[in-house]
XYZ file of C-alpha atoms in Angstrom:
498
model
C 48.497 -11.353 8.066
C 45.127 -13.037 7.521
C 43.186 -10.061 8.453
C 45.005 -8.198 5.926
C 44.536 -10.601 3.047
C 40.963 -10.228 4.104
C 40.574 -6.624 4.495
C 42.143 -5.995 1.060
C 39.820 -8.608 -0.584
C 36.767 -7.130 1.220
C 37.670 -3.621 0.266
C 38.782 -4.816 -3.319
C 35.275 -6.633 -3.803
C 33.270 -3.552 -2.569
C 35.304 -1.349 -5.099
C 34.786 -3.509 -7.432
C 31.215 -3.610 -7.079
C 30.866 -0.019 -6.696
C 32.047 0.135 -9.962
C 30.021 -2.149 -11.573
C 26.844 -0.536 -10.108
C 28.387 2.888 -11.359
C 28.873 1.417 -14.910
C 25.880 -0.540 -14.947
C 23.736 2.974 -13.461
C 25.326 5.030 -16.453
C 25.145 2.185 -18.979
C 21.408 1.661 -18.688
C 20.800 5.190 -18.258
C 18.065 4.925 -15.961
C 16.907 8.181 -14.264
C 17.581 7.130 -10.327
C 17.861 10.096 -7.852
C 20.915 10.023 -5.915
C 22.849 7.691 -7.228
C 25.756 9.219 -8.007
C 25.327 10.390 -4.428
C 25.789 6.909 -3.377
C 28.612 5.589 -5.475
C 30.703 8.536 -4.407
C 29.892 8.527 -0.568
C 30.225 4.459 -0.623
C 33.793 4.806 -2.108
C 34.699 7.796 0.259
C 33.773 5.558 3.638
C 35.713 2.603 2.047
C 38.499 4.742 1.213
C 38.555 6.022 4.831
C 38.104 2.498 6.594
C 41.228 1.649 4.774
C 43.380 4.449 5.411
C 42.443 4.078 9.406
C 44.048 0.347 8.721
C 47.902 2.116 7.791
C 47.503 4.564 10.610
C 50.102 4.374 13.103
C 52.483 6.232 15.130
C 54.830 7.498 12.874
C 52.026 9.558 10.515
C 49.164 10.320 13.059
C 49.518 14.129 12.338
C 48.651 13.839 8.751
C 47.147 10.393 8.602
C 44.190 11.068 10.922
C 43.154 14.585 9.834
C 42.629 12.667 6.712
C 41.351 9.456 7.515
C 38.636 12.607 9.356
C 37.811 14.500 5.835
C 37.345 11.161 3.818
C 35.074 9.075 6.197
C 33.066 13.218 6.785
C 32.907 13.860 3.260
C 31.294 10.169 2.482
C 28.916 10.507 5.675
C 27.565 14.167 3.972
C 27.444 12.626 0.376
C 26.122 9.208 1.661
C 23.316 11.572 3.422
C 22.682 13.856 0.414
C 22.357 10.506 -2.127
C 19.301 9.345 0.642
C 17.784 12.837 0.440
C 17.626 12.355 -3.393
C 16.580 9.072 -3.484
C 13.696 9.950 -0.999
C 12.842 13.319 -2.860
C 13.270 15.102 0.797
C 13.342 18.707 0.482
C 14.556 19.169 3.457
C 18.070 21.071 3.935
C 20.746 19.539 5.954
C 20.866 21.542 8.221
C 21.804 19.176 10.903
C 24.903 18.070 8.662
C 26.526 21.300 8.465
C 26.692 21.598 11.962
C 27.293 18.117 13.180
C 30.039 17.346 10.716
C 32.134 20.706 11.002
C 31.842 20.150 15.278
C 32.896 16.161 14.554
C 35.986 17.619 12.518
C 37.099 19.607 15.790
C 36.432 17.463 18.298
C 38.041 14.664 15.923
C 41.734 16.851 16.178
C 41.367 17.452 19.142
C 41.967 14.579 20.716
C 44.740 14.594 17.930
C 46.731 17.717 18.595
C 45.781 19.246 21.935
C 44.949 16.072 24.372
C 45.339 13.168 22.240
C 43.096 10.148 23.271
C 43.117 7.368 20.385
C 39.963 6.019 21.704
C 37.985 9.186 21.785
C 38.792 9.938 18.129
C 37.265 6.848 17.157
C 33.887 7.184 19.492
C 33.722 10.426 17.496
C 34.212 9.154 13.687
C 31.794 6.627 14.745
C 28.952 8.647 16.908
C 28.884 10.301 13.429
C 28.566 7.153 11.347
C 25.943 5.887 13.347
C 23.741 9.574 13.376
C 24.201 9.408 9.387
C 22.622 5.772 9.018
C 19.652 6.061 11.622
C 19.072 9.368 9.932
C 19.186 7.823 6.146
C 16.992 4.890 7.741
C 14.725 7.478 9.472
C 14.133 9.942 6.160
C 13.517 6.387 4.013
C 10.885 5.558 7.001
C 9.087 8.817 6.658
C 9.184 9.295 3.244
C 8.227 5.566 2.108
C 5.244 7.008 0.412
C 7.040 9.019 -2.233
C 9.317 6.758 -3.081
C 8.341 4.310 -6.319
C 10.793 1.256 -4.734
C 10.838 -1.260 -2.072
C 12.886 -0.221 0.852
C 12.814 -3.116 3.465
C 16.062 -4.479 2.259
C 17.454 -0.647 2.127
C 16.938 -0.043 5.632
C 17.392 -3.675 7.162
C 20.963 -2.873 6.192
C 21.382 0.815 6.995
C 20.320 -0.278 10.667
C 22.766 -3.056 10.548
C 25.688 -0.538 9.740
C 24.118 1.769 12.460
C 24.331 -1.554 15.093
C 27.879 -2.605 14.249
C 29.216 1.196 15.130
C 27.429 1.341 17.906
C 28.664 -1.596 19.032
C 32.033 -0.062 17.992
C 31.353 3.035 20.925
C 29.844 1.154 23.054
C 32.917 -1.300 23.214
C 35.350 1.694 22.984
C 33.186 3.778 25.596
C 33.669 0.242 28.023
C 37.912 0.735 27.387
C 37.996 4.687 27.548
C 40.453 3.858 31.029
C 42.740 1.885 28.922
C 45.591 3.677 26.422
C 45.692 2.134 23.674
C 48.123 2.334 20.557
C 48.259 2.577 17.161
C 48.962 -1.381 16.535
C 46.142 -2.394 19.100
C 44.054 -0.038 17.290
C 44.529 -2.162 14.071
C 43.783 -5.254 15.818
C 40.835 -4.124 17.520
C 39.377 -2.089 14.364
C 39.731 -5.333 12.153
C 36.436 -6.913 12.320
C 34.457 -3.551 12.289
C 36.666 -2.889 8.950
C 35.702 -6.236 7.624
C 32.312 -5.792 8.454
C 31.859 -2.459 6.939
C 32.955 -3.716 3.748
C 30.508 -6.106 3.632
C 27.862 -4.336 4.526
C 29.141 -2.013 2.259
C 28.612 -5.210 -1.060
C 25.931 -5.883 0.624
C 24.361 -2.460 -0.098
C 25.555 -2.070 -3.052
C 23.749 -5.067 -4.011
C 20.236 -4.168 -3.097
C 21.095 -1.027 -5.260
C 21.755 -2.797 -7.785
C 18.493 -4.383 -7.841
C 16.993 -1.705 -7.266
C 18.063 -0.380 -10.324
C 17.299 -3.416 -12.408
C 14.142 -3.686 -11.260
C 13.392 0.054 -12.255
C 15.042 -0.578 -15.454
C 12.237 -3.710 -16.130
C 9.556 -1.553 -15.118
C 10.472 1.392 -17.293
C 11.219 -0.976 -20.187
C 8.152 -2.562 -19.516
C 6.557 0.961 -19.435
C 8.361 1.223 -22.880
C 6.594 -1.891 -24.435
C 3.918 -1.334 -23.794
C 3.096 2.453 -24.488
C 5.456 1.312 -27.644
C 3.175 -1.910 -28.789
C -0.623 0.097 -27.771
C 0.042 2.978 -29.116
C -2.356 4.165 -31.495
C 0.370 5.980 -33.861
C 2.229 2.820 -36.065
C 5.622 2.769 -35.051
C 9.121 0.891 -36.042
C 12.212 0.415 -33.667
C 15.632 0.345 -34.796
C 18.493 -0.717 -33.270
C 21.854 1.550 -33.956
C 22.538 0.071 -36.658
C 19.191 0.977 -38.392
C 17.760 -2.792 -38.344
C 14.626 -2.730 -37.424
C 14.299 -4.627 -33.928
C 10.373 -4.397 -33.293
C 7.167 -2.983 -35.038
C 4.013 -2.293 -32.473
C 0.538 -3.860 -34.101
C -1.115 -0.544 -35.357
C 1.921 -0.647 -37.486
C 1.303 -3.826 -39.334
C -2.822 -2.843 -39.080
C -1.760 0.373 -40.837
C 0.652 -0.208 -43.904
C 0.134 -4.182 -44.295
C 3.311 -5.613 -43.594
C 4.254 -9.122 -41.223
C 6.354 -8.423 -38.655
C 8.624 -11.415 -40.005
C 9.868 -10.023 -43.268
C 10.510 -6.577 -41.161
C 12.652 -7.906 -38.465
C 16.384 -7.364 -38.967
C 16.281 -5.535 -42.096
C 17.740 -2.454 -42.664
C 15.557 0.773 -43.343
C 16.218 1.183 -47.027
C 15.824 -2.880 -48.043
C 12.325 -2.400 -46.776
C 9.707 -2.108 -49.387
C 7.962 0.622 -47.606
C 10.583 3.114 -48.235
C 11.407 1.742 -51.379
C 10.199 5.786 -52.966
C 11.966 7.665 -50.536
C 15.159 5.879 -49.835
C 17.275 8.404 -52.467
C 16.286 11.489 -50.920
C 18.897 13.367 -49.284
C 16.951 14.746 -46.473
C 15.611 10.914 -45.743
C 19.084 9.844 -45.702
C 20.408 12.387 -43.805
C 17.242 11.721 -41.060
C 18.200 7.802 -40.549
C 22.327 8.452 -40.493
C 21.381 11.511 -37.907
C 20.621 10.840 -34.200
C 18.901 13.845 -34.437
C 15.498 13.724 -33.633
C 12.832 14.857 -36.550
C 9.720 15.829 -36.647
C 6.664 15.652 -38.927
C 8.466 14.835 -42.173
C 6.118 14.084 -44.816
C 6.494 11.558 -46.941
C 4.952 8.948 -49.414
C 4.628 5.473 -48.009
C 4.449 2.381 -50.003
C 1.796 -0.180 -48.261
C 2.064 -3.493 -48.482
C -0.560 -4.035 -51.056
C 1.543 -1.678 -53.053
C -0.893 1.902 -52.727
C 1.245 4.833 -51.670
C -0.022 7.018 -48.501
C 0.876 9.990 -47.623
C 2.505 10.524 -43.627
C 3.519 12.618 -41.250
C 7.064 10.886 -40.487
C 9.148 11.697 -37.029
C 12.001 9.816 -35.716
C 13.060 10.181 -32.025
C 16.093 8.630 -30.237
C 15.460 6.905 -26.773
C 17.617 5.066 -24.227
C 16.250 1.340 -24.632
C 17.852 -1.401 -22.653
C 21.557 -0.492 -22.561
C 22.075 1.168 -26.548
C 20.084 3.676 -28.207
C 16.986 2.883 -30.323
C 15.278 5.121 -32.862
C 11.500 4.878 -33.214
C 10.018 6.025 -36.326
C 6.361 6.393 -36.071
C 4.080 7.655 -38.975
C 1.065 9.404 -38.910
C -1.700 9.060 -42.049
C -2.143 12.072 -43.486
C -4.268 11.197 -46.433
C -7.161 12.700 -45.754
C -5.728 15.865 -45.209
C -4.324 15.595 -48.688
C -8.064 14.663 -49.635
C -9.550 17.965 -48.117
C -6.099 19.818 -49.023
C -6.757 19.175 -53.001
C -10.722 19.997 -52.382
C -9.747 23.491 -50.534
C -7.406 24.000 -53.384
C -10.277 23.085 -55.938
C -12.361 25.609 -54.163
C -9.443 27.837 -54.041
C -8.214 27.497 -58.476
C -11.906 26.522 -59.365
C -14.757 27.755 -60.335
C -17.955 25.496 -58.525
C -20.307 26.014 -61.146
C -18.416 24.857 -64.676
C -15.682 23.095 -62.903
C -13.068 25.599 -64.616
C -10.230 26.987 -63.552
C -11.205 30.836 -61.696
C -9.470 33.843 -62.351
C -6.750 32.989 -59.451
C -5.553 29.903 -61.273
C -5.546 32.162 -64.334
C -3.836 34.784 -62.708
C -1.160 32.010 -61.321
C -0.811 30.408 -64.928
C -0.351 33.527 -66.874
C 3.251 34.710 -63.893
C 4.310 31.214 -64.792
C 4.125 31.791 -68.716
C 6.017 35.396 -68.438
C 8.200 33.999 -65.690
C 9.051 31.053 -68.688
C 8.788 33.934 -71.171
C 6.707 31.956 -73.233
C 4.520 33.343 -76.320
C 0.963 33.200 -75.685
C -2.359 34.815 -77.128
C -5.288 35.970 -74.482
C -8.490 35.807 -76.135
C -11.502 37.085 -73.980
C -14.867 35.774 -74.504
C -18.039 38.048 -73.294
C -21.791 36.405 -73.691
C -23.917 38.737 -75.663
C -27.551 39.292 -74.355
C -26.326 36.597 -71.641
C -29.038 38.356 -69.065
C -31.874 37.779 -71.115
C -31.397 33.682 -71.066
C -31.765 34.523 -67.056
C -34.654 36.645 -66.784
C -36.410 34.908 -69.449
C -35.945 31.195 -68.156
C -34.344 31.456 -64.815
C -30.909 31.080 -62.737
C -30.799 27.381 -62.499
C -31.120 27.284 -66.678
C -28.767 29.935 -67.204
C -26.246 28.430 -64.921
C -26.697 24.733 -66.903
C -25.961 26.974 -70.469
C -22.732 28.231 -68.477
C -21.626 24.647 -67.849
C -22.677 22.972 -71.042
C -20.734 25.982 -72.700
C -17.692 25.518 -70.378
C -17.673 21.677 -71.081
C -17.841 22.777 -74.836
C -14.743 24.822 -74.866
C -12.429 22.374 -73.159
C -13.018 19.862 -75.773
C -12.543 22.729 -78.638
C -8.970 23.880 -77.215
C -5.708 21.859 -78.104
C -4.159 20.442 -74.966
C -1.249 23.515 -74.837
C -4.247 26.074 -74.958
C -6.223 27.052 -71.680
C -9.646 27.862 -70.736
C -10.580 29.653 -67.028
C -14.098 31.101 -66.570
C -13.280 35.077 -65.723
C -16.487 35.898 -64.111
C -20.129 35.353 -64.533
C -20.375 35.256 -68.497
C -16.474 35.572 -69.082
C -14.474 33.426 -69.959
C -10.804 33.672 -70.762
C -9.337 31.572 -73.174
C -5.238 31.054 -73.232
C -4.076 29.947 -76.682
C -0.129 28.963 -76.904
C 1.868 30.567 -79.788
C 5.028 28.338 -78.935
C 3.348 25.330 -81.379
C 3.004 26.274 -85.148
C 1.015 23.249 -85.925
C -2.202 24.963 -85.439
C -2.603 28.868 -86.754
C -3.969 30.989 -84.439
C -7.098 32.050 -86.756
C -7.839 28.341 -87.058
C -7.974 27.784 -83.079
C -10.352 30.877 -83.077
C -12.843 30.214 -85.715
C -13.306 26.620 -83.778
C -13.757 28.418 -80.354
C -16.165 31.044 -82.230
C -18.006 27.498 -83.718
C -18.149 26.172 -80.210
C -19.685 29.302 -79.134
C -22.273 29.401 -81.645
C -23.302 25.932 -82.077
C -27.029 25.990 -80.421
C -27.738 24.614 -76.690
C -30.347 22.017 -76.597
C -31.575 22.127 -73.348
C -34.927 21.011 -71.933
C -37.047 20.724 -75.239
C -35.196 24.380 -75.948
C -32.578 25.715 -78.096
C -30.539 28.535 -77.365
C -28.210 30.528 -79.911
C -25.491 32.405 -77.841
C -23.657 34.739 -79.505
C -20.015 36.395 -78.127
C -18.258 39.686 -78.323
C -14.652 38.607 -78.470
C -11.276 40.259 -78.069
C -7.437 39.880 -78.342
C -4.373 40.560 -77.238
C -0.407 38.621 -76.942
C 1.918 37.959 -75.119
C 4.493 40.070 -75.258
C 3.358 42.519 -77.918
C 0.241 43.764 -76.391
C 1.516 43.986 -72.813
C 3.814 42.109 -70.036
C 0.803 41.593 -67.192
C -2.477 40.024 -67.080
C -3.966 43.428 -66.231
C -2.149 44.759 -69.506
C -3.117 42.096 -71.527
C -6.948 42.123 -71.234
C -7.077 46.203 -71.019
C -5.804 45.533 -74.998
C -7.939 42.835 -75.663
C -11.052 44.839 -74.613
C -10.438 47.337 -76.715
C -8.832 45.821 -79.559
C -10.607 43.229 -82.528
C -9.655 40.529 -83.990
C -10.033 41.424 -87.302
C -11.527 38.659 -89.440
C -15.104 38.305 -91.116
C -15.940 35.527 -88.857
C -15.057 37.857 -85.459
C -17.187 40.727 -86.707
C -20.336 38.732 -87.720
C -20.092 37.218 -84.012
C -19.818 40.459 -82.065
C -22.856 42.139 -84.685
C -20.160 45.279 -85.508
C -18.419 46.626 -88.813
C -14.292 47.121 -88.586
């Protein structure tokens, strides 16, 4: 009766534990080779220990076949999980033979010439070959695996002992028949035993598992808190839970007034917190990747960053870590490339590919325009006569000219090297369209003082709308070549009679 209550309690306990390592391995979600291995080859062997405890006469000839598959089927598991956890490549080769030839031998001193005694030497022979060959792969394989083994194979060797001692004290009684109820009594203490040794092992698992989980949340800390990108933890409810330094060197903030807060109370994403993609980023647990958005710094100055968000297992819950990259001098070179790209590098104007971009937008709006194309008369002569460098500063005091002469709906570009293009918007009555001209035709002929010399320039002039004349660019300034604008003022300029 004792030994019962004890049995049960010892094979309730290691259960119990089992289970708790099982829940505590897939909780933490630690990557640990073979440990699934483990759990189900530990609860297998128990299983089988117990069932050898209700064996008797009455259902030998089912019992014991399988009390034989459970306590085989944990031994190959058990031996599988240790091939894992050692990274052995090795196949087990051994194993398919041994076990199979353990089965048979097992019935057969079942069925054919049953001997009680024989079928135990047998279940246990195999036992003890399965934990000196887990303690021998751990031996020789010590240097590829990351954890301490002592404890690991102190107690593999002990389970090895105490079913060894089991043969050898069968092996002593082999002339003696025993039955089924002296068979209980003598397997009780090996029973108890194995259970213990069974907690026992599940225990340094356990800690082995901890202690992997502190090292690869240590590994976490600090790759999180030295990393040279500036990151922000949160929790799964989107609080943040830590910030690593090159965050708070970056953006300004004190880790104090970021703690605990959720993502959109923090003033940081005070411009960004309505947008539905942002939203739909933080409620995700999706990750995302190079996002960019503007970031308000603490000392209120907006950045522009690359922002990702990635989910990790941290500690026993999953944790999203934002991290932000500055990308503000790529916008710098990004809007010099552009002004390289739309403008002209001598008069700072916009180049025929802005003007070409400006004038789809105004048909695409259908908007009423006029395109009034400005030629330099005699331009050549101001070069050959005083040189490149002077010509170029008449170009750009010219340029500068006509952007202060043009309203602010009205557009100048420079078209090539002494062309300009002039845009001049119909939509707004307020100023006539002869009146803009005959201030652009001023502008034009106002004299150039430039290095103790004055220069006259004169202009041939042309124009053409939008959409009477034409409904392209290339349509537009084919009519204003070739048509005048006929006013006193225009003619004088370009030296010709209507």
């Amino acid at each position: 009766m004792v030994f019962n209550l004890i049995i049960w309690i010892a094979f309730l306990m290691s259960l119990l534990i089992t289970a708790s390592l099982y829940f505590s391995y897939t909780k933490l979600r630690i990557p640990y080779r073979g440990m699934r291995h483990f759990i189900y080859g530990q609860v297998l062997i128990s299983v089988g220990f117990v069932l050898i405890w209700f064996l008797n006469e009455t259902i030998r000839f089912y019992m014991t076949p399988m009390i034989g598959i459970v306590i085989l089927s944990g031994v190959f598991v058990f031996s599988r999980s240790i091939s894992k956890f050692s990274k052995s490549d090795v196949k087990p080769i051994d194993l398919y033979v041994i076990l199979p030839v353990s089965f048979i031998i097992y019935n057969y001193f079942l069925y054919i010439d049953e001997k009680l005694n024989f079928q135990i030497v047998t279940l246990y022979t195999v036992l003890i070959y399965m934990y000196a060959r887990a303690v021998i792969t751990v031996y020789l394989r010590r240097d590829a695996i990351e954890d301490k083994t002592h404890l690991l194979t102190l107690t593999m060797t002990l389970f090895s002992g105490l079913y060894l001692f089991r043969v050898l004290h069968s092996w002593m009684t082999l002339q003696y028949l025993i039955t089924y109820l002296e068979l209980k009594d003598n397997q009780a203490i090996t029973v108890i035993f194995t259970f213990l040794l069974q907690i026992l092992l599940t225990f340094i698992v356990s800690n082995l598992i901890y202690t992997r989980a502190r090292v690869e949340i240590k590994k976490i800390n600090s790759g999180f808190h030295h990393s040279p990108v500036s990151m922000l933890m949160l929790d799964e409810d989107k609080k943040v839970v830590d910030v690593n330094t090159r965050f708070t060197d970056f953006l300004g903030y004190k880790v104090e007034e970021l703690l605990g807060s959720q993502v959109c109370d923090l003033k940081m994403f005070k411009e960004i917190c309505h947008l539905s993609e942002f939203k739909h980023m933080m409620q995700s647990n999706n990750p995302y990747h190079n996002v960019e958005y503007s970031i308000l710094k603490s000392d209120g100055s907006i950045i522009r960053t690359l922002t990702s968000i990635s989910v990790i297992n941290y500690v026993d819950q999953k944790h999203s870590i934002i991290t932000f990259t500055d990308i503000s001098n790529l916008h710098q070179m990004n809007e010099q490339l552009t002004d390289y790209a739309y403008y002209d590098d001598l008069t700072t104007l916009p180049n025929r590919r802005y003007l070409s971009r400006l004038i789809d937008s105004k048909i695409t709006d259908n908007k009423r325009f006029a395109l009034m194309c400005i030629d330099l008369d005699n331009f050549k002569h101001i070069n050959d006569n005083h040189g490149h460098t002077v010509g170029d500063e008449v170009l750009h005091q010219l340029a500068k000219r006509l952007l202060k002469t043009i309203h602010e709906e009205d557009f100048v570009a420079r078209y090539a090297g002494d062309e300009f293009i002039i845009i001049l918007s119909l939509e707004n009555n307020s100023h006539t369209l002869e009146h803009k001209i005959d201030n652009i035709i001023d502008a034009i002929e106002s004299q150039i003082y430039l290095d103790n010399k004055v220069f006259n320039l004169k202009a041939s002039i042309g124009l053409s709308e939008y959409p009477l004349h034409g409904l392209t660019l290339n349509d537009l300034l084919r009519q204003a070549d070739t048509e005048m604008y006929r006013i006193k003022r225009m003619v004088k300029s370009r030296g010709l009679n209507n």
